[in-house]
Amino acid sequence: MPSRRRTLLKVIILGDSGVGKTSLMNQYVNKKFSNQYKATIGADFLTKEVEFEDRLFTLQIWDTAGQERFQSLGVAFYRGADCCVLVYDVNVQKSFDDLNNWREEFLIQASPSDPENFPFIVLGNKVDVDGGNSRVVSEKKARAWCASKGNIPYFETSAKEGINVEEAFQVIAKNALKNGEEEEIYLPDTIDVGSTSQQRASGCDC
Amino acid sequence: MTSDSSSRSSSSDEEDEKSTGKKPNTNSIDNSLDAIENQLSSISFNAPIDENTATFADYNHESVSEINDGSLTETVGERRVISIGESSSSRGTGLWTKNMEVEVEMDGSMASPSSSGYAGERGSSGSVSVTSGCGSDGVREVRDNGSTAGDDGVNSLDTDRGQWTSGKRHADEDDTSVSWRKRKKHFFILSHSGKPIYSRYGDEHKLAGFSATLQAIISFVENGGDRVKLVRAGKHQVVFLVKGPIYLVCISCTEEPYESLRGQLELLYGQMILILTRSVDRCFEKNPKFDMTPLLGGTDAVFYLLIHSFSQNPATFLHAYTCLPLAYATRQAAGAILQDVADTGVVFAILMCKDKVVSLVGLQKASLHPDDMLLMANFVMSSESFRTSESFSPICLPRYNPMAFLYAYVHYLDADTYLILLTGSSQAFFHLKECRIRIETVLSKSNVLSEVQRSMSEGGLRIDQLPVDPSARSGSLFHLNQRKPSPETVVGVGGPAGLLHFIYRSIYLDQYVSSEFASPINSRPQQKRLYRAYQRLYASMHDKGVGPHKTQFRRDENYVLLCWVTQDFELYAAFDPLADKAVAIRICNRVCQWVKDVENEIFLLGASPFSW
């Protein structure tokens, strides 16, 4: 048994259908890319172990389906997330416009204890397409939106070329971890007063 | 002895004369099957990307032949529409075809729940062909052991023994390992956000994806206002238990009844509560992403031993405890000194020898549930550190008060005998230490400890000592023990009339007594097989749907099993498969008489508050 303490981080990937969520994850975990599109049904789960600042992490990546009809999976999927990754396609305006909905939907469903500081990260994907000529969302615009939502870290990525993918997930791990550490001091809570047991004794059900 | 159906006879191999003997679930496969299938597959069909998903699909998508809860149909039906919509709208022709195949398969499998489709698909993935097409549990075990002899560590519990206090085994595995998939019985604990807490085999973190999948299934059904209890997939059963923010799952191909597996999950949960209390629930309320794994650090051995005992210790399904046989006066002496200290603020004082109780005293009317005793004994026995020093440890008794810790002073008096003193005060260590010294002094002076050791080495009730006729009854086990078994009592295999083994459970006492294993049930696998048979018998006798039953006589290729339930006791007896029914019934009566004759010595009487 490894004595080193390991941390498990639940990472949710959200974004419109077809922006490349699964491809990003696949590039990150398996270093593979496929041009073929296959819609994710419900959700996919991948794990990746990373070492960061001399500590060991397991990223439990929840790759969700972009289609609206799967949003009924709601609470169950979002509950207990350590980090949320919002993905859009720099070549599709609507996918960028929808980021706001995704973010708000997540905050409603997951209802994190400190929504203001919940770690999001935004990825503008498919920067490789057409040499950047078909791009409709500028980096400036994207960064402005991120800044307005509490300085969300922003990366421009290409799942196909593997651009910035590793770097983005490094930040994901870092931010998820930063958010998690403050809330882990609950153990003393579990030690309850045992002295009540004598009174309880007579009324105990067996 | 009354038998409500013993007049019926049957010459079939598997003979079950219980009036409603059919398994209640066999016919419940209905039209929603393919819908369920769609539901599951829609969660995890994207297999090619990821091995994790593929594994899950292996478990579920070939032939989910049943979800035990009929009420699932509605949600599931709705889901099916969504799934079909999905496949037509998103260029998913491959998926559509796959669903069609599945539907056909399912229709075909109505006749035989373990469909050939299952075996076929499994075979092609090269993983679990071992488990398909096997007959009884026993046959499979033999075959497994044989076929995997050279396959590093693919084994059952039988080959695990000897490592009682070891931690987790096969920690290097994950859900992509062939060996992991071949394991016959998996246990998982996870949080409601899908974070792994415990896995019997493999590394929890590597199983994070698998764990997420389990959470997705549970939560999905929950979203529809329903609960998933059981999924059958070929030979595999997936049993779910939701305890607030804690989810427990067992995946098993051991053919144990659903009720037994669920009971094992309950015990697993209880063991976790014993270590942490249910205060962990509050942590999850405040912080859903709470990671419990660190809190359970170093407790792998506790769960390991508990899971081991599921197939070795009848207390895990009888919900009763057993006593070490002792002369009445000896047990009284032990009880008296325990009572002495109990009057000084000790909530419970328990003297145990391995998993057997020597004596037990509770403060006033406080009573100790047998399951709590099992879990506590398991906790103590699994931790090497208890053996080597006196310890003071917080312990929660889930049936007594799941929210609060008691404090347990634990001290081993000899290699097998240990004393547990439970108190509500965290300051009581030195007081309890004094109590222990007093107890230890009295116990050694009065020779209780040496008697305990003697009893331990001599063993308990032996079937070859079953008194032949009423005139030979002596009323004392210890008298009998000194007598050589007379040769004429041994007829054929085992004890008289082919008696192999029995368990007698006293309902009022919450205690059971089990005969010592004797030839031909010598090996662990044989003993495990017999316990599994008892377990099935217990589950069927206590089946709320078709029970309660008074008697059951069952003959298969391994045993004749006879069960008799009255208001006072339950008797489970195993005979040679060729045993004559009338004779077997007579022997059972004699066993009951024998147990009554020696009850002073095999049970803890009077002292226990729930006795009258």
CSV table of N, CA and C in Angstrom, one decimal, chain B residues 46-134:
chain,number,residue,atom,x,y,z
B,46,ASN,N,-20.1,4.4,-25.2
B,46,ASN,CA,-19.0,4.9,-26.0
B,46,ASN,C,-17.7,4.1,-25.7
B,47,ALA,N,-17.8,2.9,-25.7
B,47,ALA,CA,-16.7,2.0,-25.3
B,47,ALA,C,-15.4,2.2,-26.0
B,48,PRO,N,-15.4,2.3,-27.3
B,48,PRO,CA,-14.1,2.2,-27.9
B,48,PRO,C,-13.1,3.2,-27.5
B,49,ILE,N,-13.5,4.3,-26.9
B,49,ILE,CA,-12.6,5.4,-26.5
B,49,ILE,C,-11.8,4.9,-25.3
B,50,ASP,N,-12.4,4.1,-24.5
B,50,ASP,CA,-11.9,3.9,-23.2
B,50,ASP,C,-12.1,2.5,-22.6
B,51,GLU,N,-11.1,2.0,-22.1
B,51,GLU,CA,-11.2,0.6,-21.5
B,51,GLU,C,-12.2,0.6,-20.4
B,52,ASN,N,-12.1,1.6,-19.6
B,52,ASN,CA,-13.0,1.7,-18.4
B,52,ASN,C,-14.4,1.4,-18.8
B,53,THR,N,-14.9,2.1,-19.7
B,53,THR,CA,-16.3,2.0,-20.2
B,53,THR,C,-16.5,0.6,-20.7
B,54,ALA,N,-15.5,0.1,-21.4
B,54,ALA,CA,-15.7,-1.2,-22.0
B,54,ALA,C,-15.9,-2.2,-20.9
B,55,THR,N,-15.2,-2.1,-19.8
B,55,THR,CA,-15.4,-3.1,-18.8
B,55,THR,C,-16.8,-3.0,-18.2
B,56,PHE,N,-17.2,-1.8,-18.0
B,56,PHE,CA,-18.6,-1.7,-17.4
B,56,PHE,C,-19.6,-2.3,-18.4
B,57,ALA,N,-19.4,-2.1,-19.6
B,57,ALA,CA,-20.3,-2.6,-20.6
B,57,ALA,C,-20.3,-4.1,-20.5
B,58,ASP,N,-19.2,-4.7,-20.3
B,58,ASP,CA,-19.1,-6.1,-20.1
B,58,ASP,C,-20.0,-6.6,-19.0
B,59,TYR,N,-20.0,-5.9,-18.0
B,59,TYR,CA,-20.8,-6.3,-16.9
B,59,TYR,C,-22.3,-6.2,-17.2
B,60,ASN,N,-22.7,-5.2,-18.0
B,60,ASN,CA,-24.1,-4.9,-18.1
B,60,ASN,C,-24.7,-5.1,-19.4
B,61,HIS,N,-24.0,-4.8,-20.5
B,61,HIS,CA,-24.9,-4.6,-21.6
B,61,HIS,C,-25.2,-5.9,-22.4
B,62,GLU,N,-24.5,-7.0,-22.1
B,62,GLU,CA,-24.8,-8.2,-22.9
B,62,GLU,C,-26.2,-8.7,-22.5
B,63,SER,N,-26.4,-9.0,-21.3
B,63,SER,CA,-27.7,-9.5,-21.0
B,63,SER,C,-28.2,-9.1,-19.6
B,64,VAL,N,-28.6,-8.0,-19.5
B,64,VAL,CA,-29.2,-7.5,-18.2
B,64,VAL,C,-30.6,-8.2,-18.2
B,65,SER,N,-30.7,-9.2,-17.5
B,65,SER,CA,-31.9,-10.0,-17.7
B,65,SER,C,-33.0,-9.6,-16.7
B,66,GLU,N,-32.6,-8.8,-15.7
B,66,GLU,CA,-33.6,-8.5,-14.7
B,66,GLU,C,-33.2,-7.3,-13.8
B,67,ILE,N,-34.1,-6.4,-13.6
B,67,ILE,CA,-33.9,-5.5,-12.5
B,67,ILE,C,-35.0,-5.9,-11.5
B,68,ASN,N,-34.6,-6.1,-10.3
B,68,ASN,CA,-35.5,-6.8,-9.4
B,68,ASN,C,-36.7,-6.0,-9.1
B,69,ASP,N,-36.7,-4.8,-9.3
B,69,ASP,CA,-37.8,-3.9,-8.9
B,69,ASP,C,-38.7,-3.7,-10.0
B,70,GLY,N,-39.9,-4.2,-10.0
B,70,GLY,CA,-40.8,-4.1,-11.1
B,70,GLY,C,-41.1,-2.7,-11.4
B,71,SER,N,-41.1,-1.9,-10.4
B,71,SER,CA,-41.5,-0.5,-10.6
B,71,SER,C,-40.6,0.3,-11.4
B,72,LEU,N,-39.5,-0.3,-11.8
B,72,LEU,CA,-38.5,0.4,-12.7
B,72,LEU,C,-39.1,0.6,-14.1
B,73,THR,N,-40.0,-0.2,-14.4
B,73,THR,CA,-40.4,-0.3,-15.8
B,73,THR,C,-40.7,1.1,-16.4
B,74,GLU,N,-41.4,1.9,-15.6
B,74,GLU,CA,-41.9,3.1,-16.1
B,74,GLU,C,-40.8,4.1,-16.6
B,75,THR,N,-39.9,4.4,-15.6
B,75,THR,CA,-38.8,5.2,-15.9
B,75,THR,C,-38.0,4.7,-17.1
B,76,VAL,N,-37.8,3.4,-17.0
B,76,VAL,CA,-37.0,2.8,-18.0
B,76,VAL,C,-37.6,2.9,-19.4
B,77,GLY,N,-38.9,2.7,-19.5
B,77,GLY,CA,-39.5,2.8,-20.7
B,77,GLY,C,-39.3,4.2,-21.4
B,78,GLU,N,-39.4,5.2,-20.5
B,78,GLU,CA,-39.3,6.5,-21.0
B,78,GLU,C,-37.9,6.7,-21.6
B,79,ARG,N,-36.9,6.2,-20.8
B,79,ARG,CA,-35.5,6.3,-21.2
B,79,ARG,C,-35.3,5.7,-22.6
B,80,ARG,N,-36.0,4.6,-22.8
B,80,ARG,CA,-35.8,3.9,-24.1
B,80,ARG,C,-36.0,4.9,-25.3
B,81,VAL,N,-37.1,5.6,-25.2
B,81,VAL,CA,-37.5,6.5,-26.2
B,81,VAL,C,-36.3,7.5,-26.5
B,82,ILE,N,-35.8,8.0,-25.4
B,82,ILE,CA,-34.7,8.9,-25.5
B,82,ILE,C,-33.5,8.3,-26.2
B,83,SER,N,-33.3,7.1,-25.9
B,83,SER,CA,-32.1,6.4,-26.4
B,83,SER,C,-32.3,6.2,-27.9
B,84,ILE,N,-33.5,5.9,-28.3
B,84,ILE,CA,-33.7,5.6,-29.7
B,84,ILE,C,-33.6,6.9,-30.5
B,85,GLY,N,-34.2,8.0,-29.9
B,85,GLY,CA,-34.1,9.3,-30.4
B,85,GLY,C,-32.6,9.7,-30.7
B,86,GLU,N,-31.9,9.4,-29.7
B,86,GLU,CA,-30.4,9.7,-29.8
B,86,GLU,C,-29.8,9.0,-31.0
B,87,SER,N,-30.1,7.8,-31.1
B,87,SER,CA,-29.4,7.1,-32.2
B,87,SER,C,-29.8,7.5,-33.6
B,88,SER,N,-31.0,7.9,-33.7
B,88,SER,CA,-31.4,8.3,-35.0
B,88,SER,C,-31.0,9.8,-35.3
B,89,SER,N,-30.8,10.5,-34.3
B,89,SER,CA,-30.5,11.9,-34.6
B,89,SER,C,-29.0,12.3,-34.6
B,90,SER,N,-28.2,11.4,-34.2
B,90,SER,CA,-26.8,11.8,-34.2
B,90,SER,C,-25.9,10.8,-34.9
B,91,ARG,N,-26.4,10.5,-36.1
B,91,ARG,CA,-25.5,9.7,-37.0
B,91,ARG,C,-25.0,8.4,-36.3
B,92,GLY,N,-25.7,8.0,-35.3
B,92,GLY,CA,-25.2,6.8,-34.5
B,92,GLY,C,-25.8,5.5,-35.1
B,93,THR,N,-25.6,5.3,-36.3
B,93,THR,CA,-26.2,4.1,-36.9
B,93,THR,C,-25.6,2.8,-36.2
B,94,GLY,N,-24.4,2.9,-35.9
B,94,GLY,CA,-23.7,1.8,-35.2
B,94,GLY,C,-24.5,1.4,-34.0
B,95,LEU,N,-24.8,2.5,-33.2
B,95,LEU,CA,-25.5,2.3,-32.0
B,95,LEU,C,-26.8,1.7,-32.2
B,96,TRP,N,-27.5,2.2,-33.2
B,96,TRP,CA,-28.9,1.7,-33.4
B,96,TRP,C,-28.8,0.2,-33.7
B,97,THR,N,-27.9,-0.2,-34.6
B,97,THR,CA,-27.8,-1.6,-34.9
B,97,THR,C,-27.6,-2.4,-33.6
B,98,LYS,N,-26.7,-1.8,-32.8
B,98,LYS,CA,-26.3,-2.5,-31.6
B,98,LYS,C,-27.5,-2.7,-30.7
B,99,ASN,N,-28.3,-1.7,-30.6
B,99,ASN,CA,-29.5,-1.8,-29.8
B,99,ASN,C,-30.4,-2.9,-30.3
B,100,MET,N,-30.5,-2.9,-31.6
B,100,MET,CA,-31.4,-3.9,-32.2
B,100,MET,C,-30.9,-5.3,-31.9
B,101,GLU,N,-29.6,-5.5,-32.0
B,101,GLU,CA,-29.1,-6.8,-31.7
B,101,GLU,C,-29.4,-7.2,-30.3
B,102,VAL,N,-29.2,-6.2,-29.4
B,102,VAL,CA,-29.5,-6.5,-28.0
B,102,VAL,C,-30.9,-6.9,-27.8
B,103,GLU,N,-31.8,-6.2,-28.4
B,103,GLU,CA,-33.2,-6.5,-28.2
B,103,GLU,C,-33.5,-8.0,-28.7
B,104,VAL,N,-32.9,-8.3,-29.8
B,104,VAL,CA,-33.1,-9.7,-30.2
B,104,VAL,C,-32.6,-10.7,-29.2
B,105,GLU,N,-31.4,-10.3,-28.8
B,105,GLU,CA,-30.7,-11.2,-27.8
B,105,GLU,C,-31.6,-11.4,-26.6
B,106,MET,N,-32.1,-10.3,-26.1
B,106,MET,CA,-32.9,-10.3,-24.9
B,106,MET,C,-34.1,-11.2,-25.1
B,107,ASP,N,-34.8,-11.0,-26.3
B,107,ASP,CA,-36.0,-11.8,-26.5
B,107,ASP,C,-35.6,-13.3,-26.5
B,108,GLY,N,-34.5,-13.6,-27.0
B,108,GLY,CA,-34.0,-14.9,-27.0
B,108,GLY,C,-33.7,-15.4,-25.6
B,109,SER,N,-33.3,-14.6,-24.8
B,109,SER,CA,-32.9,-15.0,-23.5
B,109,SER,C,-34.0,-15.2,-22.5
B,110,MET,N,-35.2,-14.9,-22.9
B,110,MET,CA,-36.3,-15.0,-22.0
B,110,MET,C,-36.4,-16.5,-21.6
B,111,ALA,N,-36.1,-17.4,-22.5
B,111,ALA,CA,-36.2,-18.8,-22.1
B,111,ALA,C,-35.1,-19.2,-21.2
B,112,SER,N,-34.0,-18.7,-21.4
B,112,SER,CA,-32.9,-19.1,-20.5
B,112,SER,C,-32.1,-17.8,-20.2
B,113,PRO,N,-32.3,-17.4,-18.9
B,113,PRO,CA,-31.7,-16.1,-18.5
B,113,PRO,C,-30.2,-16.0,-18.7
B,114,SER,N,-29.5,-17.1,-18.6
B,114,SER,CA,-28.1,-16.9,-18.9
B,114,SER,C,-27.9,-17.2,-20.4
B,115,SER,N,-28.1,-16.2,-21.2
B,115,SER,CA,-28.2,-16.5,-22.6
B,115,SER,C,-26.8,-16.8,-23.2
B,116,SER,N,-26.9,-17.4,-24.3
B,116,SER,CA,-25.7,-17.7,-25.0
B,116,SER,C,-25.0,-16.4,-25.5
B,117,GLY,N,-25.8,-15.4,-25.7
B,117,GLY,CA,-25.2,-14.1,-26.1
B,117,GLY,C,-24.2,-13.6,-25.1
B,118,TYR,N,-24.5,-13.8,-23.9
B,118,TYR,CA,-23.6,-13.4,-22.8
B,118,TYR,C,-22.3,-14.1,-23.0
B,119,ALA,N,-22.4,-15.4,-23.0
B,119,ALA,CA,-21.2,-16.2,-23.1
B,119,ALA,C,-20.4,-15.9,-24.3
B,120,GLY,N,-21.1,-15.7,-25.4
B,120,GLY,CA,-20.4,-15.4,-26.7
B,120,GLY,C,-19.7,-14.1,-26.6
B,121,GLU,N,-20.3,-13.1,-26.2
B,121,GLU,CA,-19.6,-11.8,-26.2
B,121,GLU,C,-18.5,-11.8,-25.2
B,122,ARG,N,-18.7,-12.5,-24.1
B,122,ARG,CA,-17.6,-12.5,-23.1
B,122,ARG,C,-16.4,-13.3,-23.7
B,123,GLY,N,-16.8,-14.3,-24.4
B,123,GLY,CA,-15.7,-15.2,-24.9
B,123,GLY,C,-14.9,-14.3,-25.9
B,124,SER,N,-15.5,-13.5,-26.7
B,124,SER,CA,-14.8,-12.8,-27.7
B,124,SER,C,-13.9,-11.7,-27.0
B,125,SER,N,-14.3,-11.3,-25.9
B,125,SER,CA,-13.4,-10.3,-25.2
B,125,SER,C,-12.4,-11.0,-24.4
B,126,GLY,N,-12.5,-12.3,-24.4
B,126,GLY,CA,-11.4,-13.1,-23.8
B,126,GLY,C,-11.3,-13.0,-22.2
B,127,SER,N,-12.4,-12.6,-21.6
B,127,SER,CA,-12.2,-12.4,-20.2
B,127,SER,C,-12.8,-13.4,-19.3
B,128,VAL,N,-14.1,-13.5,-19.3
B,128,VAL,CA,-14.7,-14.3,-18.2
B,128,VAL,C,-15.4,-15.6,-18.7
B,129,SER,N,-14.8,-16.1,-19.7
B,129,SER,CA,-15.4,-17.4,-20.2
B,129,SER,C,-15.4,-18.5,-19.2
B,130,VAL,N,-14.5,-18.3,-18.2
B,130,VAL,CA,-14.5,-19.3,-17.1
B,130,VAL,C,-15.8,-19.5,-16.4
B,131,THR,N,-16.5,-18.4,-16.2
B,131,THR,CA,-17.7,-18.4,-15.4
B,131,THR,C,-18.9,-18.8,-16.2
B,132,SER,N,-18.8,-18.8,-17.5
B,132,SER,CA,-20.1,-19.1,-18.2
B,132,SER,C,-20.2,-20.6,-18.4
B,133,GLY,N,-21.5,-21.0,-18.4
B,133,GLY,CA,-21.8,-22.4,-18.7
B,133,GLY,C,-21.5,-23.3,-17.6
B,134,CYS,N,-21.1,-22.9,-16.4
B,134,CYS,CA,-20.9,-23.8,-15.3
B,134,CYS,C,-22.1,-24.1,-14.6
